[in-house]
CSV table of C-alpha atoms (C1' of nucleotides) in Angstrom, one decimal:
chain,number,residue,atom,x,y,z
A,1,MET,CA,-79.6,-10.0,11.2
A,2,GLU,CA,-79.4,-11.1,14.7
A,3,GLY,CA,-82.9,-10.0,15.2
A,4,GLN,CA,-83.4,-12.9,17.4
A,5,GLU,CA,-81.3,-11.5,20.0
A,6,HIS,CA,-83.1,-8.3,20.2
A,7,ALA,CA,-86.2,-10.1,20.3
A,8,ASP,CA,-85.6,-10.5,23.9
A,9,TRP,CA,-86.2,-7.1,24.8
A,10,THR,CA,-88.2,-6.1,22.0
A,11,GLY,CA,-90.8,-8.4,23.1
A,12,GLY,CA,-90.6,-8.4,26.7
A,13,CYS,CA,-91.0,-5.1,28.2
A,14,TYR,CA,-91.0,-4.0,31.7
A,15,TYR,CA,-94.0,-2.2,31.2
A,16,GLU,CA,-96.4,-4.8,30.6
A,17,THR,CA,-99.8,-3.4,31.0
A,18,GLU,CA,-100.6,-5.9,33.5
A,19,CYS,CA,-97.6,-5.5,35.5
A,20,TYR,CA,-97.6,-1.9,35.6
A,21,PRO,CA,-100.9,-0.1,35.7
A,22,ALA,CA,-99.7,3.3,35.9
A,23,ALA,CA,-96.2,4.1,36.3
A,24,ALA,CA,-96.9,7.3,37.8
A,25,SER,CA,-99.0,6.0,40.5
A,26,ILE,CA,-96.5,3.4,41.3
A,27,VAL,CA,-93.9,5.9,41.6
A,28,THR,CA,-95.7,7.8,44.1
A,29,SER,CA,-97.1,5.0,45.9
A,30,VAL,CA,-94.3,2.6,45.9
A,31,SER,CA,-91.6,5.0,46.5
A,32,GLY,CA,-92.7,7.9,48.4
A,33,TYR,CA,-89.3,9.2,48.7
A,34,MET,CA,-89.2,9.5,45.1
A,35,SER,CA,-91.1,12.6,45.0
A,36,ALA,CA,-88.1,14.5,45.2
A,37,PRO,CA,-87.6,18.0,44.4
A,38,VAL,CA,-86.0,17.5,41.3
A,39,ALA,CA,-88.2,15.3,39.8
A,40,GLY,CA,-91.3,16.8,39.2
A,41,THR,CA,-91.8,14.2,36.9
A,42,CYS,CA,-90.4,11.0,37.3
A,43,HIS,CA,-92.3,8.6,35.6
A,44,VAL,CA,-90.7,6.3,33.4
A,45,ASN,CA,-89.7,3.1,34.8
A,46,ALA,CA,-90.9,3.4,38.1
A,47,HIS,CA,-91.2,-0.1,38.5
A,48,TYR,CA,-87.9,-1.2,37.7
A,49,GLY,CA,-86.9,-2.6,40.9
A,50,ASN,CA,-84.2,-1.0,42.5
A,51,PRO,CA,-81.5,-3.2,41.6
A,52,VAL,CA,-79.4,-2.5,44.4
A,53,GLY,CA,-82.2,-2.5,46.6
A,54,PHE,CA,-81.4,-5.9,47.7
A,55,GLY,CA,-80.1,-5.4,50.9
A,56,PRO,CA,-81.0,-3.3,53.6
A,57,SER,CA,-78.2,-1.1,54.0
A,58,GLN,CA,-76.4,-2.1,56.9
A,59,SER,CA,-77.1,1.1,58.5
A,60,SER,CA,-75.9,0.3,61.7
A,61,GLY,CA,-72.4,-0.6,62.4
A,62,ALA,CA,-69.4,1.3,63.0
A,63,ALA,CA,-69.5,4.9,62.5
A,64,GLY,CA,-67.9,4.6,59.3
A,65,ALA,CA,-70.4,2.0,58.4
A,66,SER,CA,-73.0,4.5,57.8
A,67,ILE,CA,-71.1,5.3,54.9
A,68,SER,CA,-72.0,2.2,53.2
A,69,PRO,CA,-75.1,3.2,51.7
A,70,PHE,CA,-75.2,0.3,49.6
A,71,CYS,CA,-76.2,-2.9,50.7
A,72,ALA,CA,-74.5,-6.0,50.5
A,73,PRO,CA,-73.3,-7.1,47.2
A,74,PRO,CA,-75.6,-8.7,44.9
A,75,PRO,CA,-76.4,-12.3,45.5
A,76,GLN,CA,-73.6,-14.0,44.0
A,77,GLY,CA,-74.2,-16.6,41.6
A,78,ASN,CA,-77.7,-17.8,41.5
A,79,GLY,CA,-80.9,-16.3,42.0
A,80,SER,CA,-80.7,-12.9,40.9
A,81,ALA,CA,-82.4,-10.4,43.0
A,82,TYR,CA,-84.6,-9.9,40.1
A,83,GLU,CA,-85.6,-13.1,38.7
A,84,PRO,CA,-89.0,-13.0,39.8
A,85,THR,CA,-89.4,-9.5,39.1
A,86,CYS,CA,-92.9,-8.7,38.4
A,87,SER,CA,-94.3,-11.5,40.1
A,88,ILE,CA,-92.9,-10.5,43.3
A,89,ARG,CA,-94.9,-7.5,43.5
A,90,THR,CA,-98.1,-9.1,43.0
A,91,ARG,CA,-97.1,-12.3,44.3
A,92,GLU,CA,-100.3,-12.5,46.2
A,93,SER,CA,-102.6,-11.3,43.7
A,94,LYS,CA,-101.2,-12.4,40.5
A,95,PRO,CA,-98.1,-14.0,39.3
A,96,TYR,CA,-97.3,-11.8,36.5
A,97,ARG,CA,-94.2,-13.2,35.3
A,98,ARG,CA,-94.4,-11.5,32.2
A,99,SER,CA,-91.0,-11.0,31.1
A,100,TYR,CA,-89.6,-8.3,32.9
A,101,THR,CA,-86.8,-10.5,33.1
A,102,HIS,CA,-86.0,-10.2,29.6
A,103,ALA,CA,-86.5,-6.6,29.0
A,104,LYS,CA,-83.5,-4.4,28.9
A,105,PRO,CA,-83.0,-2.5,32.0
A,106,PRO,CA,-83.4,1.2,31.7
A,107,TYR,CA,-79.9,2.0,32.6
A,108,SER,CA,-77.0,2.8,30.4
A,109,TYR,CA,-73.9,0.8,30.8
A,110,ILE,CA,-72.3,3.7,32.4
A,111,SER,CA,-74.9,3.9,35.0
A,112,LEU,CA,-74.8,0.2,35.6
A,113,ILE,CA,-71.1,0.3,36.0
A,114,THR,CA,-71.4,3.2,38.3
A,115,MET,CA,-73.9,1.5,40.4
A,116,ALA,CA,-71.9,-1.6,40.7
A,117,ILE,CA,-68.8,0.2,41.8
A,118,GLN,CA,-70.7,2.3,44.2
A,119,GLN,CA,-72.2,-0.6,45.9
A,120,SER,CA,-68.9,-2.3,46.4
A,121,ASP,CA,-67.2,-2.0,49.6
A,122,ASN,CA,-64.1,-0.6,48.3
A,123,LYS,CA,-65.7,1.4,45.6
A,124,MET,CA,-63.9,-0.5,43.1
A,125,LEU,CA,-64.4,-3.6,41.2
A,126,THR,CA,-62.6,-5.7,38.6
A,127,LEU,CA,-64.1,-6.0,35.2
A,128,ASN,CA,-65.3,-9.4,36.0
A,129,GLU,CA,-67.0,-8.4,39.2
A,130,ILE,CA,-68.8,-5.8,37.3
A,131,TYR,CA,-70.0,-8.3,34.8
A,132,GLN,CA,-71.1,-10.5,37.7
A,133,TRP,CA,-72.9,-7.8,39.4
A,134,ILE,CA,-74.8,-6.9,36.4
A,135,MET,CA,-75.7,-10.4,35.6
A,136,ASP,CA,-76.8,-11.2,39.1
A,137,LEU,CA,-79.2,-8.3,39.1
A,138,PHE,CA,-80.4,-8.4,35.6
A,139,PRO,CA,-81.2,-11.6,34.0
A,140,PHE,CA,-81.4,-9.8,30.8
A,141,TYR,CA,-77.7,-9.6,30.7
A,142,ARG,CA,-77.1,-13.2,31.1
A,143,GLN,CA,-77.6,-13.3,27.4
A,144,ASN,CA,-75.4,-12.1,24.6
A,145,GLN,CA,-72.7,-11.6,27.1
A,146,GLN,CA,-70.1,-11.1,24.5
A,147,ARG,CA,-72.0,-8.2,23.1
A,148,TRP,CA,-72.7,-6.2,26.2
A,149,GLN,CA,-69.5,-7.1,27.9
A,150,ASN,CA,-67.6,-5.6,25.0
A,151,SER,CA,-69.6,-2.5,25.5
A,152,ILE,CA,-68.8,-2.5,29.2
A,153,ARG,CA,-65.2,-2.7,28.4
A,154,HIS,CA,-65.5,0.0,25.9
A,155,SER,CA,-67.4,2.2,28.4
A,156,LEU,CA,-64.7,1.7,31.0
A,157,SER,CA,-61.9,2.7,28.8
A,158,PHE,CA,-63.6,5.4,26.9
A,159,ASN,CA,-65.1,7.3,29.8
A,160,ASP,CA,-63.0,9.4,31.9
A,161,CYS,CA,-65.3,8.9,34.8
A,162,PHE,CA,-63.9,5.4,35.3
A,163,ILE,CA,-60.4,5.0,36.4
A,164,LYS,CA,-58.2,2.1,36.7
A,165,VAL,CA,-56.7,1.2,40.0
A,166,PRO,CA,-53.9,-1.2,39.9
A,167,ARG,CA,-54.2,-4.3,42.0
A,168,SER,CA,-52.5,-4.2,45.2
A,169,SER,CA,-50.3,-7.2,45.2
A,170,ASP,CA,-51.8,-10.1,46.8
A,171,LYS,CA,-54.6,-10.3,44.4
A,172,PRO,CA,-53.8,-12.9,41.9
A,173,GLY,CA,-56.4,-12.2,39.3
A,174,LYS,CA,-55.8,-10.3,36.2
A,175,GLY,CA,-56.8,-6.9,35.2
A,176,SER,CA,-57.1,-4.0,37.5
A,177,PHE,CA,-59.8,-2.5,39.6
A,178,TRP,CA,-62.1,0.0,38.2
A,179,ALA,CA,-63.3,2.9,40.3
A,180,LEU,CA,-65.1,6.1,39.8
A,181,HIS,CA,-63.2,9.2,39.2
A,182,PRO,CA,-63.6,11.3,42.3
A,183,ASP,CA,-64.4,14.3,40.3
A,184,SER,CA,-67.0,12.7,38.2
A,185,GLY,CA,-69.5,13.8,40.8
A,186,ASN,CA,-73.0,12.7,40.4
A,187,MET,CA,-73.2,11.9,36.8
A,188,PHE,CA,-76.8,11.1,37.1
A,189,GLU,CA,-77.9,14.0,39.1
A,190,ASN,CA,-80.6,14.7,36.6
A,191,GLY,CA,-82.1,11.5,37.6
A,192,CYS,CA,-81.7,10.0,34.2
A,193,TYR,CA,-79.8,6.8,34.1
A,194,LEU,CA,-80.0,6.4,30.5
A,195,ARG,CA,-78.0,9.2,29.5
A,196,ARG,CA,-76.0,11.9,31.2
A,197,GLN,CA,-76.4,15.4,30.2
A,198,LYS,CA,-72.8,15.9,29.8
A,199,ARG,CA,-70.1,13.4,29.6
A,200,PHE,CA,-67.5,13.6,32.2
A,201,LYS,CA,-64.1,14.6,30.8
A,202,CYS,CA,-61.0,14.6,32.7
A,203,LYS,CA,-59.4,17.8,32.1
A,204,ASN,CA,-55.9,16.9,32.8
A,205,ARG,CA,-54.2,15.2,30.0
A,206,SER,CA,-51.5,17.2,28.6
A,207,GLY,CA,-52.3,18.8,25.4
A,208,GLY,CA,-54.9,20.6,26.7
A,209,GLY,CA,-57.0,21.8,24.3
A,210,ASP,CA,-58.2,18.7,23.3
A,211,GLY,CA,-61.4,19.7,22.5
A,212,GLU,CA,-64.1,19.2,24.9
A,213,PRO,CA,-64.1,21.7,27.5
A,214,ALA,CA,-64.3,19.3,30.2
A,215,ALA,CA,-67.7,19.2,31.2
A,216,ASN,CA,-68.4,17.3,34.2
A,217,ALA,CA,-70.7,16.8,36.5
A,218,GLY,CA,-71.0,19.4,38.5
A,219,SER,CA,-70.6,18.8,41.8
A,220,GLU,CA,-72.2,21.5,43.3
A,221,GLY,CA,-70.1,23.1,45.6
A,222,GLY,CA,-67.8,20.8,44.5
A,223,SER,CA,-65.2,23.1,43.9
A,224,GLY,CA,-63.3,21.0,41.6
A,225,SER,CA,-60.4,21.4,43.6
A,226,ASP,CA,-58.7,18.4,44.8
A,227,PRO,CA,-57.3,15.9,42.6
A,228,PRO,CA,-58.3,12.5,43.3
A,229,THR,CA,-55.1,11.5,44.7
A,230,PRO,CA,-55.0,11.1,48.3
A,231,SER,CA,-51.8,12.6,48.9
A,232,SER,CA,-50.1,9.4,48.7
A,233,SER,CA,-50.3,8.5,45.2
A,234,PRO,CA,-47.3,6.9,44.0
A,235,PRO,CA,-46.4,7.8,40.6
A,236,SER,CA,-48.2,5.5,38.4
A,237,THR,CA,-46.0,4.4,35.7
A,238,ASP,CA,-48.5,2.9,33.6
A,239,PRO,CA,-49.5,4.8,30.6
A,240,LYS,CA,-53.0,4.1,31.3
A,241,ASP,CA,-52.7,5.1,34.8
A,242,LEU,CA,-52.8,8.5,33.6
A,243,LYS,CA,-56.2,8.5,34.8
A,244,ALA,CA,-55.7,6.5,37.9
A,245,PRO,CA,-55.8,8.8,40.8
A,246,SER,CA,-54.5,6.6,43.4
A,247,PRO,CA,-53.5,3.2,44.2
A,248,PRO,CA,-55.6,0.7,45.8
A,249,PRO,CA,-57.1,2.2,48.7
A,250,LEU,CA,-59.3,-0.5,49.7
A,251,SER,CA,-61.5,0.3,52.5
A,252,HIS,CA,-63.1,3.6,53.2
A,253,HIS,CA,-60.4,4.6,55.4
A,254,HIS,CA,-58.3,5.0,52.5
A,255,LEU,CA,-60.5,6.9,50.4
A,256,PRO,CA,-59.4,10.2,49.4
A,257,ILE,CA,-60.3,12.5,52.1
A,258,HIS,CA,-62.6,14.6,50.2
A,259,LEU,CA,-64.3,11.6,48.9
A,260,LYS,CA,-64.7,10.1,52.2
A,261,SER,CA,-66.2,13.0,53.9
A,262,ASP,CA,-68.4,13.7,51.1
A,263,LEU,CA,-70.0,10.4,51.5
A,264,TYR,CA,-71.1,11.4,54.9
A,265,HIS,CA,-72.5,14.7,53.8
A,266,PRO,CA,-75.7,15.3,52.2
A,267,SER,CA,-73.9,17.3,49.8
A,268,TYR,CA,-72.2,14.3,48.5
A,269,PRO,CA,-73.2,14.2,44.9
A,270,PHE,CA,-74.6,10.8,45.2
A,271,ASN,CA,-76.9,11.8,47.9
A,272,HIS,CA,-79.3,13.4,45.5
A,273,PRO,CA,-82.7,11.8,45.9
A,274,PHE,CA,-82.3,10.2,42.6
A,275,SER,CA,-78.7,9.6,42.9
A,276,ILE,CA,-77.5,6.2,42.6
A,277,ASN,CA,-76.4,6.4,46.1
A,278,ASN,CA,-79.9,6.8,47.3
A,279,ILE,CA,-81.4,4.6,45.0
A,280,MET,CA,-79.1,1.9,45.9
A,281,SER,CA,-79.3,2.3,49.5
A,282,GLU,CA,-83.0,2.1,49.5
A,283,PRO,CA,-83.5,2.6,53.1
A,284,GLN,CA,-87.0,1.6,53.1
A,285,LEU,CA,-86.5,-1.8,51.8
A,286,HIS,CA,-87.9,-3.9,54.3
A,287,LYS,CA,-85.7,-6.7,54.5
A,288,THR,CA,-88.7,-8.7,55.4
A,289,GLU,CA,-90.6,-7.7,52.4
A,290,PRO,CA,-90.4,-9.8,49.4
A,291,MET,CA,-87.8,-7.7,47.9
A,292,VAL,CA,-87.5,-5.9,44.8
A,293,GLN,CA,-88.6,-2.5,45.4
A,294,TYR,CA,-89.9,-0.6,42.7
A,295,GLY,CA,-88.6,2.5,43.7
A,296,ALA,CA,-86.3,5.0,42.9
A,297,PHE,CA,-85.0,3.6,40.0
A,298,GLY,CA,-87.9,4.0,38.3
A,299,CYS,CA,-87.6,7.5,37.9
A,300,PRO,CA,-84.8,8.4,35.9
A,301,VAL,CA,-86.1,11.2,34.0
A,302,SER,CA,-86.2,14.3,35.8
A,303,GLY,CA,-88.6,17.0,35.4
A,304,THR,CA,-85.9,19.1,34.2
A,305,LEU,CA,-85.3,17.0,31.3
A,306,MET,CA,-88.1,15.2,30.0
A,307,GLY,CA,-90.6,16.7,32.2
A,308,ALA,CA,-90.0,19.8,30.4
A,309,LYS,CA,-91.2,18.3,27.4
A,310,SER,CA,-94.4,18.5,29.0
A,311,GLY,CA,-96.6,15.9,28.5
A,312,LEU,CA,-94.4,13.2,27.9
A,313,ASP,CA,-94.7,11.7,30.9
A,314,VAL,CA,-94.9,8.7,31.5
A,315,SER,CA,-94.4,5.4,31.2
A,316,HIS,CA,-96.5,4.0,28.6
A,317,PRO,CA,-97.5,0.6,29.6
A,318,ASP,CA,-96.9,-0.8,26.3
A,319,THR,CA,-93.4,0.1,25.8
A,320,ASN,CA,-90.2,-1.1,26.8
A,321,TYR,CA,-87.4,0.9,27.9
A,322,TYR,CA,-86.1,1.8,24.6
A,323,HIS,CA,-89.0,1.9,22.5
A,324,GLY,CA,-91.4,4.2,23.9
A,325,LEU,CA,-90.8,5.3,27.2
A,326,TYR,CA,-87.9,7.4,26.3
A,327,SER,CA,-88.7,8.0,22.8
A,328,ARG,CA,-90.9,10.7,22.0
A,329,SER,CA,-91.4,9.3,18.7
A,330,ILE,CA,-94.1,7.3,20.2
A,331,MET,CA,-95.6,9.7,22.5
A,332,ASN,CA,-95.0,12.7,20.4
A,333,PRO,CA,-94.1,12.3,16.9
B,1,DC,C1',-55.3,-19.0,24.3
B,2,DT,C1',-58.3,-16.2,27.0
B,3,DG,C1',-59.4,-12.2,29.5
B,4,DT,C1',-58.3,-7.2,29.7
B,5,DG,C1',-57.9,-2.9,27.8
B,6,DT,C1',-57.7,0.6,23.9
B,7,DT,C1',-59.3,2.5,19.9
B,8,DT,C1',-61.8,3.5,15.8
B,9,DA,C1',-66.0,3.8,13.4
B,10,DA,C1',-70.6,3.6,12.6
B,11,DA,C1',-75.4,3.0,14.1
B,12,DT,C1',-78.9,4.4,17.6
B,13,DT,C1',-81.2,7.2,20.6
B,14,DA,C1',-82.3,11.1,23.7
B,15,DT,C1',-82.4,16.0,23.9
B,16,DG,C1',-82.5,20.8,23.1
C,1,DC,C1',-83.4,18.7,12.8
C,2,DA,C1',-78.7,19.0,14.8
C,3,DT,C1',-75.9,17.4,18.2
C,4,DA,C1',-74.0,14.8,21.7
C,5,DA,C1',-74.3,10.6,24.5
C,6,DT,C1',-74.5,5.7,24.2
C,7,DT,C1',-74.4,1.2,22.1
C,8,DT,C1',-72.3,-2.2,19.0
C,9,DA,C1',-68.7,-4.2,16.3
C,10,DA,C1',-64.2,-5.1,15.5
C,11,DA,C1',-59.3,-5.0,15.3
C,12,DC,C1',-55.2,-5.0,18.1
C,13,DA,C1',-51.9,-5.1,21.9
C,14,DC,C1',-50.7,-7.3,26.2
C,15,DA,C1',-50.4,-9.9,30.3
C,16,DG,C1',-51.2,-14.2,32.8
DNA sequence: CTGTGTTTAAATTATG
DNA sequence: CATAATTTAAACACAG
């Protein structure tokens, strides 16, 4: 069947031997900050450039600005931050342009969506913006759009961690904005962007019982107390809005109080060393540097998880994201 | 009609 | 190996 399509990533892997000598080493070397507590073992795709790394976070700026851990939005349109991928790194030495470009990024759609939303100014994006963001950063997704976009839509609707925020009014476009459920916490706190340990489930919903005991990310102290709604949440009439916490805030100033403050605190779930937040902000990116930082991202798997498996480690140079790195079948049958 | 959203169902894959 | 998370496909409803 459409094997051809898959061929893309089947063949091109991010872990070309040439490109990536030793994931582990890269991890450490390239991204020092990676050595976080949690991850005793973060190996895996250490090289995957930090997608969001593109911009230096505008650190400065207004007080509130600090909040924007994420840099500017992805380069719109052309020139994805990644295009050159591999080559960049070794630009001087060797132009490995081995397809890194065509390999499937080591992130689940959920994490991609989350990253996209997180890096947006208003912490919310339209479906199309999400598509764009992904395509801008990952050339891989410029192909088979229908396929993955359908998946994105599915992920958005299916996962409670994503909520729909109705458009304000002046926005002509169609569709609403998508944001992260405030209580979803740091879904990737384990450092794994391929799969969360537990799917975030919105407890509310009438019936109750429905099954799943609402798992959720635990936001540490979190105290799942406040509801998303920032006090002023007009009754959403939409059925789907069940989930929507609040109307279009737009701008940090309107973020739910708890959310807002959390962003400033280290306790904010996304502040975890491996959190998307950090990953994306990528402080050390020297704007001057060529770009693409192989950093954080690279290390999705936390010691807690895979590391535990002991020797798994690592990023096998000959594997690509799906086949190998994460599959023990290859490393440990 | 096309783009958005929802849902259902089945196939994959990562993890314990 | 069992289980749960994620990906893929597809059918449908709706709004612009």
